[in-house]
């Protein structure tokens, strides 16, 4: 395996405290904020994501890495904003109306963030109108809907319909324990994934298709 | 602590079908009196619950109860527990919940008249308090509506009152995904304990007023969330197992406030509570695979007094509607246990042992609720002077039991989990002895947008 | 008759997990060698099987095998049997059937490589010969396509060949709804016997050629149809029980032609066949409630070597996809049996007894396949000089066992069923001793638009 | 309970051999064929049907009664035809394409006959076109479709559609183990029943609604 950059390694190991110095070193060495994110941080989270997928580590370890990455972003974000750089993709995510389950949704949000997407989390029990409103406001590339109750699956259908009716072009990906690929197709979603690991692939696939 | 000694201190006596303090229903089912009863739970297929959809909702429940009880009668079940766990709109609109309660009770009475089948209704309104975030725990429309539904169903004939209460859960999901045992103890033994005491004091008043029983609560949103997350390989199994042990401290409070069992099915901490209180307990395992996979499908049965399927949608399987099929499966499971029991203590003990041996070495969560571990954990709880200290003590005991079993090769633990023992012990070592100090520490760390300390009597 | 004595004559030895002639698979699973293995069977949710739909069909089977084997590995099953029972278009178009066979075998190999999980494929092409009516039993496109699928799957690595053959069924449905035991014996012991011999001689050739095993057949379309009809209160249970006994004569022919087990899951006559042949047997009971309700949910397990769920659609339950959930349930059932067995013969014997006692008194069909009855019925068969006489002898024995048990209060029979004992005995008394005479009588009565005598070698 | 007519009683007890004489006595007493059917035979089968529904008797006993009734009809049918009388209702029944299960369908046919409907049984594995053809030919009031396989449920949908597309007004009732009321509604059938006992009620209800 290739030698990894110390910053990448620090993210992987979740050594949060070392991160600010390492970021500073990169900046001092003339790397720009965008390439630090893309070439140092994201590869770290990718390794972590892979390890998680292979069941080598657990979510707590992954969150430690995510927090280390956040530490870096704290420094880099003002620079990115100043340079007019935004994460390549924006996503909105939420649990549909009537449903309070959010652990699964939160994990998906975390994975998406790890893949360097900007994620706006609308929380739980989100009415269709609120999704539509947020889409109009943030113009995301992707919307993620979560439902864990069989009795809120109809609300997922209603939400997809409301978004389509609003006429804003956006890819919708759905998930949650009772959701199947068939149901996703039936209600007109663009994508489905059965767990957080594959949620990143599902999102990237849709975003590529779009591009 | 109300309980300072154990009702059952011999693991061999912590066994299915028999509880030191059995409970007799109006129709004469004796739960914990030597017979294990099936306990059926069911839910709706994908449909909307609103005023317009209520006709279909009603039809579903009417069909479920007719089909399932009909099959129970054909298989000559000695009696069955029917659990009605509501879905959120049914608690929010208690009049909808009551419509279904009445449908179920009518169905039960009709079958009783037809075939003589005994049955009893466990009423489990779901806890909607979380719908407001941060949740109001002691007031507001969700609280009012929930009490109204409890009151109404007790009056209508639901003899067993249960709930899967959520007090403390606002912070616990976060604790789980962070693998943070301190935050877990705060959620369960500080926040949970206070909410349980408030809630169950109210429920006990309702039960007394209507001459029904407070059955019990479960730390489902804590322990089972951990179990499901561990099953999905999101968090380590050893961590989930230790959290399970701590949940017993929270669930115990219901019994301290007057509950008499059978404890709620999905409370895998129930064996510990049975050892402490001597009340009968519902359990679920392999035959609740319809609701969630489980690492202790057989072991969970070793100590049960009613045996449940947790939940199944009213959908059509090839053999019939799913609730009817699951009723059949539960009845056969129970028949086997009751056969062994009918042959005498030694036979029952033998089956109990196989049920335990089946799973005990394969998973830390199974290991932790085995009769042997349960008695030890129970002892750690009753030997403590506060719920906070009980939480620490039981967690410590759990870690040491797991560590020893792993070292002795009596338990298989995945390679990437072993390091967690030290992490957990370190966390426990760092906890202050003073509850007040602990509370201040945790309040400082907690996300104050997520919960309102005053709703737990903390300020 | 090939078998003239019993391989097992002690009911205590007619027990789960152990068969006098165990069978070893390529990967080293020893079926009947001391371990009960789970056997999973599954089917499609409502979708059309045609060229256009095959992509979805493939996706279903790929998901099923991945999910179910993944769970089996997590629960460290000692090995699993996967049964692929085709749906009609998959046999009609063997290339479709083969696509799925390959998907399953790939899935099994992948899991083996990943986790070391052992598995073996039982291939059960469905018998389409009835699609033509009256059916051609020994030629025609349905026959050709079916053999082609057997051949292809044996070559691809399906190590166990099975079928639920339909020979004789054209007349048997009618016999059942008429409660006509003579016609049932004609269907099973004359027509069925001849068709089985023809068919299984062919299957044995295929198995030999590819070095795989002929496993066994089931008189499902006869005995289970009777069981389902009895469950629905369409026909008397005592009649269904006697028919079950007679089905053993038909299913035996597969073993006479070289089959070595494990007999097909839904053959509730298998305990009788195990006593005769000593080969291991698949059984199904409570955990096949997903496929049909059963009056012998536990008792059926008393003699099993693999334990099956019969069939479940690939639909989503709350706990996961139904085949995965049922895999879990089967594994826990097996673990319990294997724990008892691990403790020794006496322990296994004890569990066997409880499994029997659980159901034996509640239903005539359960009673008839108990180890005790099975040995007696088996004896009646091996003591006969022809399949026709065996059919009469086993039916007579069944009636007398049921009569005695009822009289002795060891069996509960509904009031409106008791009269059937005399009816059945009268029918048996009236049967001629000469097979030729019987055949002529029945041919004269049979609906000649429904079947072709020549297809059974009768003229 | 009221004293039953001897012919009614003979049907109930399935005393087939006595039936011809008893029918002859009725005719001799001046009863016409139609009223013998309606007032003597059908009430007998109704009693039998009720007993069956209450699980007092089984199908074999019911078939014996049906055969006794058939014996009577053998004598009466020519008279009915001569008088231009037809059973009030005609039904067509069959198992859908790809499906060979017929026990359930046969029982339903038997029950419908017991309720004095003329029943044309198209058998098993019946393609949609064959249903449409038979409907065009026999102009039934009712069509019954049976399916026992989840994989032939789509064929049931296709069959309903073909019948509707053909534009002949007829009530369709469906059944079989995997069929639910919801599915029946979804595919546009008019009725559903879960067993043979209630299949008669389902049929009569639809026919009354039509009338
Ligand atoms: C934890 C839990 C709870 C917790 C919720 C905690 C929380 N903050 O979320 C509590 C205790 C509060 C709870 C409450 C209730 N629950 Co609950 N709950 C569960 C449980 C045990 C686990 C869910 C979970 O978190 N799993 C872990 C996560 C990681 O998995 P996940 O959610 O499936 O998410 C993954 C994928 O689905 C996917 N995914 C999820 N969302 C999305 C979104 C996108 C865009 C994508 C791409 C992917 C994706 O990726 C995720 C990560 O891999 C399930 C059981 C089960 N088998 O699922 C029941 C379950 C969902 N609950 C159930 C019920 C009935 C309830 C209650 C109604 C109980 C009651 N009567 O009081 C209430 C309802 C509350 C409400 N209004 O929503 C039932 C649902 C039955 C039904 N009819 O549908 C279940 C199935 C339990 C059961 N077996 O009966 N529950
Ligand atoms: C008997 C039977 C057979 C017999 C059929 C004999 C016959 N002539 O019908 C045989 C052995 C031939 C058979 C073959 C097969 N079968 Co089959 N069979 C059954 C079984 C055990 C019982 C069906 C039955 O007769 N029940 C008794 C009758 C009285 O009940 P019923 O059919 O439900 O009918 C009642 C009601 O549904 C209703 N009703 C029925 N039709 C109608 C119509 C109308 C208009 C109305 C109003 C009401 C109504 O009233 C009836 C009376 O109360 C079922 C199991 C089950 N749980 O149902 C499997 C079952 C239906 N078969 C099944 C399968 C898979 C098959 C095969 C493909 C097996 C194989 N792999 O070889 C083949 C397919 C043949 C084909 N192409 O159709 C599966 C279906 C799985 C799936 N994917 O859908 C089942 C569910 C078994 C299982 N548990 O897996 N089978
Ligand atoms: S997981 Fe089961 S037991 Fe727990 S809250 Fe949800 S429904 Fe209740
Ligand atoms: S009932 Fe079961 S076992 Fe019998 S033919 Fe049908 S699928 Fe096969
Ligand atoms: Zn529960
Ligand atoms: Zn079968
Ligand atoms: Zn089968």
mmCIF file of N, CA and C and ligand atoms in Angstrom, chain B residues 41 83 85 164 218 220 224 264-267 284 310, ligand 5:
data_model
loop_
_atom_site.group_PDB
_atom_site.id
_atom_site.type_symbol
_atom_site.label_atom_id
_atom_site.label_comp_id
_atom_site.label_asym_id
_atom_site.label_seq_id
_atom_site.Cartn_x
_atom_site.Cartn_y
_atom_site.Cartn_z
ATOM 1 N N UNK B 41 -48.610 -10.477 18.979
ATOM 2 C CA UNK B 41 -48.588 -9.052 18.697
ATOM 3 C C UNK B 41 -48.610 -8.902 17.179
ATOM 4 N N UNK B 83 -51.492 -8.879 22.555
ATOM 5 C CA UNK B 83 -50.960 -7.554 22.825
ATOM 6 C C UNK B 83 -51.373 -6.605 21.709
ATOM 7 N N UNK B 85 -50.287 -3.188 20.535
ATOM 8 C CA UNK B 85 -49.335 -2.096 20.621
ATOM 9 C C UNK B 85 -49.807 -1.102 19.571
ATOM 10 N N UNK B 164 -43.812 1.043 26.074
ATOM 11 C CA UNK B 164 -42.381 1.071 25.832
ATOM 12 C C UNK B 164 -42.027 2.535 25.920
ATOM 13 N N UNK B 218 -40.419 -1.662 28.966
ATOM 14 C CA UNK B 218 -39.208 -2.215 28.392
ATOM 15 C C UNK B 218 -38.318 -1.069 27.953
ATOM 16 N N UNK B 220 -36.842 -0.857 25.392
ATOM 17 C CA UNK B 220 -36.682 -1.273 24.008
ATOM 18 C C UNK B 220 -35.910 -0.252 23.190
ATOM 19 N N UNK B 224 -32.941 -2.647 22.663
ATOM 20 C CA UNK B 224 -33.185 -3.306 21.382
ATOM 21 C C UNK B 224 -32.613 -2.497 20.233
ATOM 22 N N UNK B 264 -42.866 -6.738 29.642
ATOM 23 C CA UNK B 264 -43.093 -6.630 28.182
ATOM 24 C C UNK B 264 -42.130 -7.517 27.399
ATOM 25 N N UNK B 265 -42.663 -8.142 26.347
ATOM 26 C CA UNK B 265 -41.935 -9.128 25.541
ATOM 27 C C UNK B 265 -40.536 -8.715 25.087
ATOM 28 N N UNK B 266 -40.420 -7.468 24.595
ATOM 29 C CA UNK B 266 -39.159 -7.109 23.963
ATOM 30 C C UNK B 266 -38.121 -6.644 24.974
ATOM 31 N N UNK B 267 -38.443 -6.771 26.274
ATOM 32 C CA UNK B 267 -37.461 -6.415 27.287
ATOM 33 C C UNK B 267 -36.538 -7.603 27.527
ATOM 34 N N UNK B 284 -39.318 -12.912 24.010
ATOM 35 C CA UNK B 284 -39.443 -13.200 22.588
ATOM 36 C C UNK B 284 -38.074 -13.624 22.086
ATOM 37 N N UNK B 310 -43.363 -10.617 19.065
ATOM 38 C CA UNK B 310 -43.018 -9.193 18.980
ATOM 39 C C UNK B 310 -43.916 -8.397 18.039
HETATM 40 ZN ZN1 LIG E 5 -41.908 -4.829 21.701
#
